[in-house]
Amino acid sequence: MKKAIITGITGQDGSYLTEILLKKGYEVHGIIRKSSSFNTGRIDHLYADKDILNKTLFLHYGDLVDTSNLNRLLERIEPDEIYNLAAQSHVKVSFEIPDYTAQVDALGTLRFLDAIREVGLKRVKFYQASTSELFGKVQEVPQSEKTPFYPRSPYGVAKLYGYWIIVNYREAYDIFACNGILFNHESPRRGETFVTRKITRAASAIAAGLQKTLSLGNLDAKRDWGFAPEYCEGMWKILQHKKAEDFVLATGEAHTVKEFVELTFNEIGIELEWKGKAESEKGVVKKIDYSKTEKLLDLNNKSAQYRYNFSKAIKKGDAVIVIDPNYYRPTEVDLLIGDPSKANKLLGWKAKTKFSNLVRLMVKSDMEKIFTRGY
Ligand code: NAP
Ligand code: F7E
């Protein structure tokens, strides 16, 4: 039975990767942070399974800023594979807490690699959660493994250190360490403050009559959005490749934040039109088609029925999207679109879920949650 350590197991990707590795027969050791309230919501379904917890899934307290603990865990577990997914992962927040972001995202990676060296784990394979944010102010379109980097945030700069320290330890100490340069990937488990989930959750709350407006920042940014579980399978494939190499995982298709908004509202039966410009721009309800809302929900459920009636509160002409410049970033990444052909050729990896299906599955999940359980 292979053993894997996952840092960031309580995050979006950590939870999907855990499911994937357990299914492949791995013994999984997850590192969780001490928090003042429960932070295991995304893995509770595994945690609650008596055939899994402390049989094939083990949780350990730890933190990427605590070296002594990392050494102890490596000595005790002697893993075959390590997936370093833990990070302060929010780009906008990294402008507020740049030092902490660097401590975790840059030096945290170094601490782990150095612990591997200290403990003398010769055969371990290490996956680093690198990011398309390395490309930042893009130097070519689309971006591949060969595109020069130009990060545009403390997050991007910290991850750039992480990227290069992986390359350096691979070359200097022959450690099987790889960067997965992943473009944005989303899911119903995406954190609520990232733009996709913020939109699908707010649109659902607006339809349920629980929220009047959604405030957003830059609607023109373009991202290459894929479906998270497919990217987590890609992480595993990267470590199964015969040689330690770096790979871009992306769909190869980009859409604006505005398109994501339009499609989300369209899914729930609200057609939007845009009025005004820049900070005064507003998304206004043009047409409502309740039959679409009905199709998304289980109307046999009494609670859903109740909240469905509530949704009739929205009227034509309501401004449901407004701009709040507080969500603008000091330096923005305007366009990201990846070229995943290396992963396609060498790993047989390809993103399958199309943009419209991604939006649909995220809206459906949030509609069900909000209409049956509220916020
Ligand atoms: P996420 O949902 O924000 O999860 C981050 C995880 O890191 C959480 O489990 C968090 O714990 C943990 N963590 C944060 N600081 C830590 C610390 N000091 N010590 C130990 N654990 C810590 O992120 P994600 O979307 O799953 O992304 C996974 C990784 O891929 C991240 O490194 C991210 O930067 C990178 N990435 C993500 C994307 C994307 O589109 N999702 C794209 C490229 C790269 P808590 O649950 O306790 O907060
Ligand atoms: O922003 C714009 C914002 O925060 C996407 C992380 O997983 O992917 C993620 O980083 C775009 C940006 O993701 C709001 O300005 C507009 O242009 O969802 P996001 P991100 O910054 O692309 C990369 C690959 C990672 O590695 C990161 O860990 O949307 N935007 N209005 C907004 N963004 C947010 N969050 N909130 C808004 O209201």
Short mmCIF file of C-alpha atoms and ligand atoms in Angstrom, two decimals:
data_model
loop_
_atom_site.label_atom_id
_atom_site.label_comp_id
_atom_site.label_asym_id
_atom_site.label_seq_id
_atom_site.Cartn_x
_atom_site.Cartn_y
_atom_site.Cartn_z
CA MET A 1 0.00 0.00 0.00
CA LYS A 2 1.50 3.34 -1.08
CA LYS A 3 1.56 6.15 1.48
CA ALA A 4 0.88 9.79 0.62
CA ILE A 5 1.06 12.97 2.66
CA ILE A 6 -1.28 15.78 1.62
CA THR A 7 -0.79 19.27 3.00
CA GLY A 8 -3.88 21.46 2.59
CA ILE A 9 -6.15 18.39 2.84
CA THR A 10 -9.01 20.55 4.17
CA GLY A 11 -9.00 22.74 1.03
CA GLN A 12 -10.86 22.28 -2.26
CA ASP A 13 -8.11 20.30 -4.00
CA GLY A 14 -6.98 18.43 -0.89
CA SER A 15 -10.45 16.97 -0.41
CA TYR A 16 -10.77 15.75 -4.03
CA LEU A 17 -7.21 14.40 -4.10
CA THR A 18 -7.88 12.45 -0.90
CA GLU A 19 -10.90 10.76 -2.49
CA ILE A 20 -8.86 9.93 -5.61
CA LEU A 21 -5.91 8.47 -3.69
CA LEU A 22 -8.12 6.45 -1.32
CA LYS A 23 -9.87 4.97 -4.36
CA LYS A 24 -6.49 4.03 -5.81
CA GLY A 25 -5.69 2.14 -2.60
CA TYR A 26 -3.32 4.63 -0.95
CA GLU A 27 -2.90 5.21 2.77
CA VAL A 28 -3.43 8.97 3.06
CA HIS A 29 -1.97 11.20 5.76
CA GLY A 30 -3.44 14.70 5.82
CA ILE A 31 -1.96 17.69 7.61
CA ILE A 32 -4.55 19.94 9.19
CA ARG A 33 -4.15 23.27 10.98
CA LYS A 34 -5.40 23.99 14.45
CA SER A 35 -8.36 26.31 14.07
CA SER A 36 -10.81 27.78 16.55
CA SER A 37 -13.75 26.07 14.86
CA PHE A 38 -14.12 23.02 12.61
CA ASN A 39 -12.19 23.28 9.35
CA THR A 40 -12.77 19.75 8.06
CA GLY A 41 -16.12 20.37 6.32
CA ARG A 42 -14.81 19.24 2.91
CA ILE A 43 -13.54 15.90 4.24
CA ASP A 44 -16.18 15.20 6.89
CA HIS A 45 -17.83 12.58 4.67
CA LEU A 46 -14.55 10.61 4.72
CA TYR A 47 -13.85 11.42 8.34
CA ALA A 48 -17.23 10.00 9.34
CA ASP A 49 -16.64 6.69 7.54
CA LYS A 50 -15.46 4.14 10.11
CA ASP A 51 -13.87 2.01 7.40
CA ILE A 52 -11.68 4.96 6.40
CA LEU A 53 -10.75 7.09 9.41
CA ASN A 54 -7.61 5.77 11.10
CA LYS A 55 -7.60 2.80 8.73
CA THR A 56 -6.61 4.36 5.40
CA LEU A 57 -6.96 8.06 6.25
CA PHE A 58 -4.98 9.63 9.10
CA LEU A 59 -5.03 13.29 10.12
CA HIS A 60 -2.13 15.07 11.84
CA TYR A 61 -1.85 18.59 13.16
CA GLY A 62 0.83 20.59 11.42
CA ASP A 63 1.64 23.88 9.79
CA LEU A 64 3.97 24.85 6.97
CA VAL A 65 5.56 27.43 9.24
CA ASP A 66 6.57 24.75 11.80
CA THR A 67 9.70 22.89 10.68
CA SER A 68 10.15 20.57 13.67
CA ASN A 69 6.70 19.14 13.14
CA LEU A 70 7.33 18.46 9.42
CA ASN A 71 10.51 16.52 10.25
CA ARG A 72 8.70 14.40 12.81
CA LEU A 73 5.85 13.60 10.43
CA LEU A 74 8.22 12.59 7.62
CA GLU A 75 10.22 10.31 9.94
CA ARG A 76 7.09 8.68 11.29
CA ILE A 77 5.15 8.23 8.04
CA GLU A 78 7.96 7.63 5.51
CA PRO A 79 5.68 8.56 2.58
CA ASP A 80 6.08 7.48 -1.05
CA GLU A 81 4.45 10.68 -2.33
CA ILE A 82 3.91 14.18 -0.93
CA TYR A 83 1.37 16.62 -2.35
CA ASN A 84 2.10 20.14 -1.11
CA LEU A 85 -1.26 21.87 -1.57
CA ALA A 86 -1.25 24.02 1.58
CA ALA A 87 -1.10 27.74 0.88
CA GLN A 88 -2.50 31.15 1.62
CA SER A 89 -4.19 30.83 -1.74
CA HIS A 90 -6.12 34.09 -2.13
CA VAL A 91 -4.47 36.57 -4.51
CA LYS A 92 -6.27 39.70 -3.22
CA VAL A 93 -5.63 38.74 0.42
CA SER A 94 -1.92 38.33 -0.37
CA PHE A 95 -1.70 42.12 -0.82
CA GLU A 96 -2.94 42.50 2.78
CA ILE A 97 -0.73 39.79 4.32
CA PRO A 98 2.33 39.55 2.02
CA ASP A 99 4.78 38.45 4.73
CA TYR A 100 2.58 35.58 5.93
CA THR A 101 1.86 34.59 2.31
CA ALA A 102 5.60 34.35 1.67
CA GLN A 103 6.18 32.42 4.91
CA VAL A 104 3.68 29.74 3.90
CA ASP A 105 3.74 29.69 0.08
CA ALA A 106 7.46 30.30 -0.49
CA LEU A 107 9.37 29.27 2.64
CA GLY A 108 6.83 26.57 3.52
CA THR A 109 7.83 24.76 0.33
CA LEU A 110 11.52 25.13 1.17
CA ARG A 111 10.92 23.83 4.73
CA PHE A 112 9.27 20.71 3.36
CA LEU A 113 11.97 20.03 0.77
CA ASP A 114 14.68 20.56 3.32
CA ALA A 115 12.94 18.25 5.78
CA ILE A 116 13.03 15.54 3.05
CA ARG A 117 16.78 16.09 2.73
CA GLU A 118 17.31 16.11 6.51
CA VAL A 119 15.34 12.91 7.03
CA GLY A 120 17.07 11.34 4.03
CA LEU A 121 13.98 10.15 2.16
CA LYS A 122 15.65 9.14 -1.10
CA ARG A 123 12.72 7.78 -3.12
CA VAL A 124 9.92 10.13 -2.14
CA LYS A 125 8.08 12.02 -4.90
CA PHE A 126 7.02 15.63 -4.26
CA TYR A 127 4.22 17.54 -5.99
CA GLN A 128 4.22 21.33 -5.70
CA ALA A 129 0.98 23.28 -6.26
CA SER A 130 2.34 25.88 -8.65
CA THR A 131 0.01 28.23 -10.43
CA SER A 132 -0.84 30.16 -13.58
CA GLU A 133 -0.42 33.29 -11.42
CA LEU A 134 3.32 32.87 -12.15
CA PHE A 135 2.57 34.16 -15.68
CA GLY A 136 0.81 37.28 -14.34
CA LYS A 137 1.42 40.01 -16.91
CA VAL A 138 1.57 37.45 -19.66
CA GLN A 139 4.55 37.40 -21.98
CA GLU A 140 2.84 35.19 -24.58
CA VAL A 141 -0.58 33.73 -25.37
CA PRO A 142 -1.35 30.94 -24.59
CA GLN A 143 0.99 30.17 -21.69
CA SER A 144 3.00 26.93 -21.61
CA GLU A 145 5.85 25.45 -19.54
CA LYS A 146 8.23 27.57 -21.65
CA THR A 147 6.53 30.95 -21.15
CA PRO A 148 8.59 33.43 -19.07
CA PHE A 149 7.10 34.35 -15.68
CA TYR A 150 5.96 37.83 -14.55
CA PRO A 151 3.95 37.50 -11.31
CA ARG A 152 1.68 40.40 -10.32
CA SER A 153 0.92 39.82 -6.62
CA PRO A 154 2.67 38.82 -3.39
CA TYR A 155 0.94 35.45 -3.89
CA GLY A 156 2.39 35.06 -7.38
CA VAL A 157 5.85 36.11 -6.23
CA ALA A 158 5.79 33.70 -3.26
CA LYS A 159 4.70 30.86 -5.56
CA LEU A 160 7.51 31.81 -7.95
CA TYR A 161 9.99 31.10 -5.13
CA GLY A 162 8.19 27.79 -4.56
CA TYR A 163 8.52 26.96 -8.26
CA TRP A 164 12.25 27.65 -8.43
CA ILE A 165 13.15 25.95 -5.15
CA ILE A 166 11.50 22.80 -6.54
CA VAL A 167 13.63 23.04 -9.69
CA ASN A 168 16.74 23.75 -7.61
CA TYR A 169 16.29 20.83 -5.18
CA ARG A 170 15.56 18.53 -8.12
CA GLU A 171 18.79 19.52 -9.82
CA ALA A 172 20.96 19.87 -6.70
CA TYR A 173 19.85 16.83 -4.67
CA ASP A 174 18.16 14.63 -7.28
CA ILE A 175 14.81 14.82 -5.45
CA PHE A 176 11.83 13.71 -7.58
CA ALA A 177 10.07 17.06 -7.27
CA CYS A 178 7.58 18.45 -9.81
CA ASN A 179 5.63 21.65 -10.36
CA GLY A 180 2.04 21.35 -11.50
CA ILE A 181 1.38 24.77 -13.05
CA LEU A 182 -2.37 24.67 -12.69
CA PHE A 183 -4.74 27.23 -14.17
CA ASN A 184 -7.90 28.15 -12.23
CA HIS A 185 -9.99 25.14 -11.30
CA GLU A 186 -13.32 25.35 -9.57
CA SER A 187 -16.05 23.17 -8.11
CA PRO A 188 -18.93 23.25 -5.63
CA ARG A 189 -16.19 22.95 -2.95
CA ARG A 190 -14.42 26.14 -4.09
CA GLY A 191 -13.85 28.67 -1.29
CA GLU A 192 -16.71 31.18 -1.11
CA THR A 193 -14.50 34.25 -1.66
CA PHE A 194 -13.09 33.17 -5.06
CA VAL A 195 -15.03 34.82 -7.84
CA THR A 196 -16.77 31.76 -9.37
CA ARG A 197 -18.20 30.46 -6.12
CA LYS A 198 -18.96 33.99 -4.94
CA ILE A 199 -21.09 34.42 -8.08
CA THR A 200 -22.92 31.05 -8.02
CA ARG A 201 -23.64 31.40 -4.30
CA ALA A 202 -24.85 35.00 -4.52
CA ALA A 203 -27.00 34.34 -7.61
CA SER A 204 -28.67 31.49 -5.71
CA ALA A 205 -29.21 33.70 -2.66
CA ILE A 206 -30.65 36.46 -4.87
CA ALA A 207 -33.04 33.97 -6.48
CA ALA A 208 -34.05 32.81 -3.01
CA GLY A 209 -34.78 36.38 -1.90
CA LEU A 210 -32.00 36.22 0.72
CA GLN A 211 -29.75 38.82 -0.92
CA LYS A 212 -30.48 41.86 -3.09
CA THR A 213 -27.21 42.55 -4.90
CA LEU A 214 -23.81 41.03 -5.66
CA SER A 215 -20.77 43.37 -5.46
CA LEU A 216 -17.85 42.51 -7.70
CA GLY A 217 -14.54 44.03 -8.85
CA ASN A 218 -13.00 43.70 -12.31
CA LEU A 219 -15.53 42.07 -14.66
CA ASP A 220 -13.17 42.10 -17.67
CA ALA A 221 -10.47 39.77 -16.31
CA LYS A 222 -10.20 36.55 -18.34
CA ARG A 223 -9.50 33.18 -16.81
CA ASP A 224 -9.04 29.61 -18.02
CA TRP A 225 -11.47 27.82 -15.68
CA GLY A 226 -11.59 24.02 -15.36
CA PHE A 227 -13.19 21.45 -13.04
CA ALA A 228 -11.11 20.73 -9.90
CA PRO A 229 -11.40 16.90 -9.59
CA GLU A 230 -9.93 16.48 -13.09
CA TYR A 231 -6.95 18.64 -12.11
CA CYS A 232 -6.39 16.58 -8.94
CA GLU A 233 -6.23 13.41 -11.07
CA GLY A 234 -3.63 15.33 -13.12
CA MET A 235 -1.54 15.96 -9.98
CA TRP A 236 -1.36 12.21 -9.42
CA LYS A 237 -0.43 11.59 -13.07
CA ILE A 238 2.42 14.11 -12.80
CA LEU A 239 3.98 12.04 -10.00
CA GLN A 240 3.51 8.75 -11.92
CA HIS A 241 5.45 10.07 -14.95
CA LYS A 242 8.83 8.33 -15.31
CA LYS A 243 10.79 11.58 -15.03
CA ALA A 244 10.36 14.50 -12.61
CA GLU A 245 9.10 17.33 -14.80
CA ASP A 246 6.85 20.40 -14.65
CA PHE A 247 3.45 20.46 -16.36
CA VAL A 248 0.77 23.02 -17.24
CA LEU A 249 -2.80 21.83 -16.61
CA ALA A 250 -5.46 23.99 -18.27
CA THR A 251 -8.49 23.81 -20.57
CA GLY A 252 -7.04 26.09 -23.28
CA GLU A 253 -10.18 28.26 -23.24
CA ALA A 254 -10.66 31.63 -21.53
CA HIS A 255 -13.76 33.55 -20.45
CA THR A 256 -14.34 36.87 -18.72
CA VAL A 257 -15.74 37.25 -15.22
CA LYS A 258 -18.71 38.98 -16.88
CA GLU A 259 -19.42 35.88 -18.99
CA PHE A 260 -19.36 33.77 -15.83
CA VAL A 261 -21.90 36.13 -14.25
CA GLU A 262 -24.18 36.12 -17.31
CA LEU A 263 -24.15 32.35 -17.65
CA THR A 264 -24.78 31.81 -13.94
CA PHE A 265 -27.83 34.08 -13.88
CA ASN A 266 -29.03 32.61 -17.14
CA GLU A 267 -28.92 29.12 -15.61
CA ILE A 268 -31.32 30.20 -12.87
CA GLY A 269 -33.63 31.96 -15.32
CA ILE A 270 -32.47 35.57 -15.01
CA GLU A 271 -31.37 37.35 -18.18
CA LEU A 272 -29.13 40.36 -17.44
CA GLU A 273 -28.37 43.50 -19.37
CA TRP A 274 -25.44 45.81 -18.59
CA LYS A 275 -25.88 49.54 -17.99
CA GLY A 276 -23.29 52.21 -17.22
CA LYS A 277 -19.51 52.04 -17.46
CA ALA A 278 -16.53 51.24 -15.20
CA GLU A 279 -17.39 51.74 -11.52
CA SER A 280 -20.97 52.71 -12.40
CA GLU A 281 -21.60 49.56 -14.43
CA LYS A 282 -24.60 47.53 -13.25
CA GLY A 283 -26.12 44.17 -14.18
CA VAL A 284 -29.87 44.73 -14.45
CA VAL A 285 -32.60 42.07 -14.67
CA LYS A 286 -33.98 42.08 -18.22
CA LYS A 287 -36.15 38.98 -18.22
CA ILE A 288 -37.08 36.23 -15.74
CA ASP A 289 -37.93 32.68 -16.73
CA TYR A 290 -39.10 30.79 -13.62
CA SER A 291 -39.36 27.50 -15.48
CA LYS A 292 -35.53 27.41 -15.48
CA THR A 293 -35.40 27.84 -11.68
CA GLU A 294 -37.94 25.06 -11.35
CA LYS A 295 -35.83 22.70 -13.45
CA LEU A 296 -32.82 23.28 -11.21
CA LEU A 297 -34.64 22.49 -7.98
CA ASP A 298 -36.43 19.59 -6.42
CA LEU A 299 -39.81 21.21 -5.94
CA ASN A 300 -41.16 18.24 -4.03
CA ASN A 301 -39.05 19.48 -1.19
CA LYS A 302 -41.29 21.79 0.90
CA SER A 303 -38.49 24.08 1.92
CA ALA A 304 -37.40 24.49 -1.70
CA GLN A 305 -41.00 25.26 -2.64
CA TYR A 306 -41.18 27.91 0.07
CA ARG A 307 -38.01 29.64 -1.00
CA TYR A 308 -38.96 29.26 -4.65
CA ASN A 309 -42.01 31.41 -3.96
CA PHE A 310 -39.66 33.88 -2.37
CA SER A 311 -37.70 34.14 -5.61
CA LYS A 312 -40.66 35.89 -7.18
CA ALA A 313 -39.44 38.92 -5.21
CA ILE A 314 -36.99 39.76 -8.03
CA LYS A 315 -38.39 42.17 -10.60
CA LYS A 316 -37.44 43.24 -14.09
CA GLY A 317 -35.22 46.34 -13.81
CA ASP A 318 -33.61 45.35 -10.46
CA ALA A 319 -29.83 46.03 -10.41
CA VAL A 320 -28.47 42.75 -9.07
CA ILE A 321 -24.78 43.29 -9.96
CA VAL A 322 -22.90 46.38 -8.78
CA ILE A 323 -19.20 47.27 -8.85
CA ASP A 324 -17.26 47.77 -5.62
CA PRO A 325 -13.72 49.09 -6.33
CA ASN A 326 -12.56 47.53 -3.04
CA TYR A 327 -12.42 44.28 -4.98
CA TYR A 328 -9.99 45.71 -7.53
CA ARG A 329 -6.40 44.53 -7.08
CA PRO A 330 -3.42 46.94 -6.95
CA THR A 331 -2.00 44.99 -9.92
CA GLU A 332 -4.29 42.73 -11.91
CA VAL A 333 -3.73 39.68 -14.07
CA ASP A 334 -5.85 40.50 -17.12
CA LEU A 335 -5.68 37.32 -19.15
CA LEU A 336 -4.75 33.72 -18.46
CA ILE A 337 -5.13 30.97 -21.03
CA GLY A 338 -3.09 27.80 -20.81
CA ASP A 339 -1.56 25.45 -23.35
CA PRO A 340 -1.87 21.96 -21.83
CA SER A 341 -0.40 20.08 -24.82
CA LYS A 342 2.63 18.73 -22.89
CA ALA A 343 0.36 17.12 -20.25
CA ASN A 344 -1.89 15.87 -23.00
CA LYS A 345 0.99 14.24 -24.87
CA LEU A 346 3.11 12.85 -22.01
CA LEU A 347 0.46 12.14 -19.34
CA GLY A 348 -2.62 11.57 -21.45
CA TRP A 349 -4.31 14.26 -19.35
CA LYS A 350 -7.06 16.47 -20.78
CA ALA A 351 -9.64 18.74 -19.14
CA LYS A 352 -13.06 17.28 -19.95
CA THR A 353 -15.63 19.58 -18.35
CA LYS A 354 -16.61 22.48 -20.60
CA PHE A 355 -17.09 26.00 -19.25
CA SER A 356 -20.91 25.94 -19.54
CA ASN A 357 -21.10 22.59 -17.73
CA LEU A 358 -18.80 23.85 -14.98
CA VAL A 359 -21.06 26.87 -14.41
CA ARG A 360 -24.15 24.64 -14.46
CA LEU A 361 -22.87 22.13 -11.93
CA MET A 362 -21.73 24.89 -9.56
CA VAL A 363 -25.04 26.79 -9.78
CA LYS A 364 -27.05 23.63 -9.31
CA SER A 365 -25.13 22.75 -6.17
CA ASP A 366 -25.51 26.24 -4.65
CA MET A 367 -29.18 26.48 -5.62
CA GLU A 368 -29.88 23.16 -3.88
CA LYS A 369 -27.92 24.17 -0.79
CA ILE A 370 -29.42 27.65 -0.45
CA PHE A 371 -32.99 26.73 -1.34
CA THR A 372 -33.08 23.83 1.10
CA ARG A 373 -30.78 24.98 3.91
CA GLY A 374 -30.41 28.75 3.48
CA TYR A 375 -26.96 30.34 3.67
P1 NAP B 1 -7.73 26.28 -0.67
O1 NAP B 1 -9.09 25.70 -0.85
O2 NAP B 1 -7.57 27.69 -0.25
O3 NAP B 1 -6.97 25.35 0.39
C1 NAP B 1 -5.76 25.72 0.99
C2 NAP B 1 -5.38 24.70 2.05
O4 NAP B 1 -4.14 25.10 2.66
C3 NAP B 1 -6.39 24.57 3.20
O5 NAP B 1 -6.46 23.23 3.59
C4 NAP B 1 -5.76 25.42 4.30
O6 NAP B 1 -6.16 25.05 5.60
C5 NAP B 1 -4.29 25.05 4.09
N1 NAP B 1 -3.33 25.98 4.69
C6 NAP B 1 -3.30 27.33 4.57
N2 NAP B 1 -2.24 27.83 5.26
C7 NAP B 1 -1.62 26.78 5.85
C8 NAP B 1 -0.49 26.64 6.69
N3 NAP B 1 0.21 27.70 7.13
N4 NAP B 1 -0.10 25.40 7.09
C9 NAP B 1 -0.82 24.31 6.70
N5 NAP B 1 -1.91 24.37 5.92
C10 NAP B 1 -2.30 25.60 5.48
O7 NAP B 1 -6.86 26.08 -2.00
P2 NAP B 1 -7.13 25.13 -3.27
O8 NAP B 1 -7.97 25.88 -4.24
O9 NAP B 1 -7.52 23.79 -2.81
O10 NAP B 1 -5.67 25.09 -3.91
C11 NAP B 1 -4.72 24.11 -3.50
C12 NAP B 1 -3.32 24.60 -3.83
O11 NAP B 1 -3.21 24.82 -5.22
C13 NAP B 1 -2.91 25.93 -3.18
O12 NAP B 1 -1.54 25.85 -2.92
C14 NAP B 1 -3.17 26.96 -4.25
O13 NAP B 1 -2.35 28.08 -4.04
C15 NAP B 1 -2.82 26.18 -5.49
N6 NAP B 1 -3.51 26.53 -6.72
C16 NAP B 1 -4.87 26.59 -6.76
C17 NAP B 1 -5.51 26.84 -7.96
C18 NAP B 1 -7.01 26.87 -8.06
O14 NAP B 1 -7.53 27.38 -9.06
N7 NAP B 1 -7.75 26.32 -7.09
C19 NAP B 1 -4.75 27.02 -9.13
C20 NAP B 1 -3.38 26.92 -9.06
C21 NAP B 1 -2.76 26.65 -7.85
P3 NAP B 1 -7.54 25.61 6.26
O15 NAP B 1 -8.64 24.78 5.65
O16 NAP B 1 -7.34 25.39 7.70
O17 NAP B 1 -7.64 27.07 5.85
O1 F7E B 2 -10.25 35.94 -9.14
C1 F7E B 2 -11.72 39.00 -10.55
C2 F7E B 2 -10.32 39.10 -9.96
O2 F7E B 2 -10.01 35.33 -6.73
C3 F7E B 2 -10.42 35.73 -10.52
C4 F7E B 2 -6.62 31.13 -6.83
O3 F7E B 2 -7.08 29.81 -6.73
O4 F7E B 2 -6.55 31.00 -9.22
C5 F7E B 2 -7.10 31.73 -8.14
O5 F7E B 2 -6.70 33.09 -8.19
C6 F7E B 2 -10.60 37.05 -11.23
C7 F7E B 2 -9.57 38.12 -10.87
O6 F7E B 2 -9.02 33.85 -8.55
C8 F7E B 2 -14.06 39.72 -7.88
O7 F7E B 2 -9.85 40.44 -10.03
C9 F7E B 2 -13.74 40.35 -9.94
O8 F7E B 2 -9.14 38.76 -12.02
O9 F7E B 2 -11.42 33.88 -8.24
P1 F7E B 2 -10.23 34.73 -8.08
P2 F7E B 2 -7.53 34.19 -8.98
O10 F7E B 2 -7.08 35.51 -8.49
O11 F7E B 2 -7.45 33.96 -10.45
C10 F7E B 2 -5.12 30.98 -9.29
C11 F7E B 2 -4.72 30.13 -10.46
C12 F7E B 2 -4.49 30.59 -8.01
O12 F7E B 2 -3.41 30.02 -7.99
C13 F7E B 2 -5.09 31.13 -6.76
O13 F7E B 2 -4.70 30.35 -5.64
O14 F7E B 2 -11.87 37.60 -10.82
N1 F7E B 2 -12.78 39.43 -9.63
N2 F7E B 2 -14.53 40.54 -8.87
C14 F7E B 2 -12.96 39.01 -8.37
N3 F7E B 2 -12.28 38.10 -7.64
C15 F7E B 2 -12.73 37.89 -6.36
N4 F7E B 2 -12.09 36.97 -5.60
N5 F7E B 2 -13.80 38.58 -5.85
C16 F7E B 2 -14.49 39.50 -6.55
O15 F7E B 2 -15.46 40.10 -6.07
#
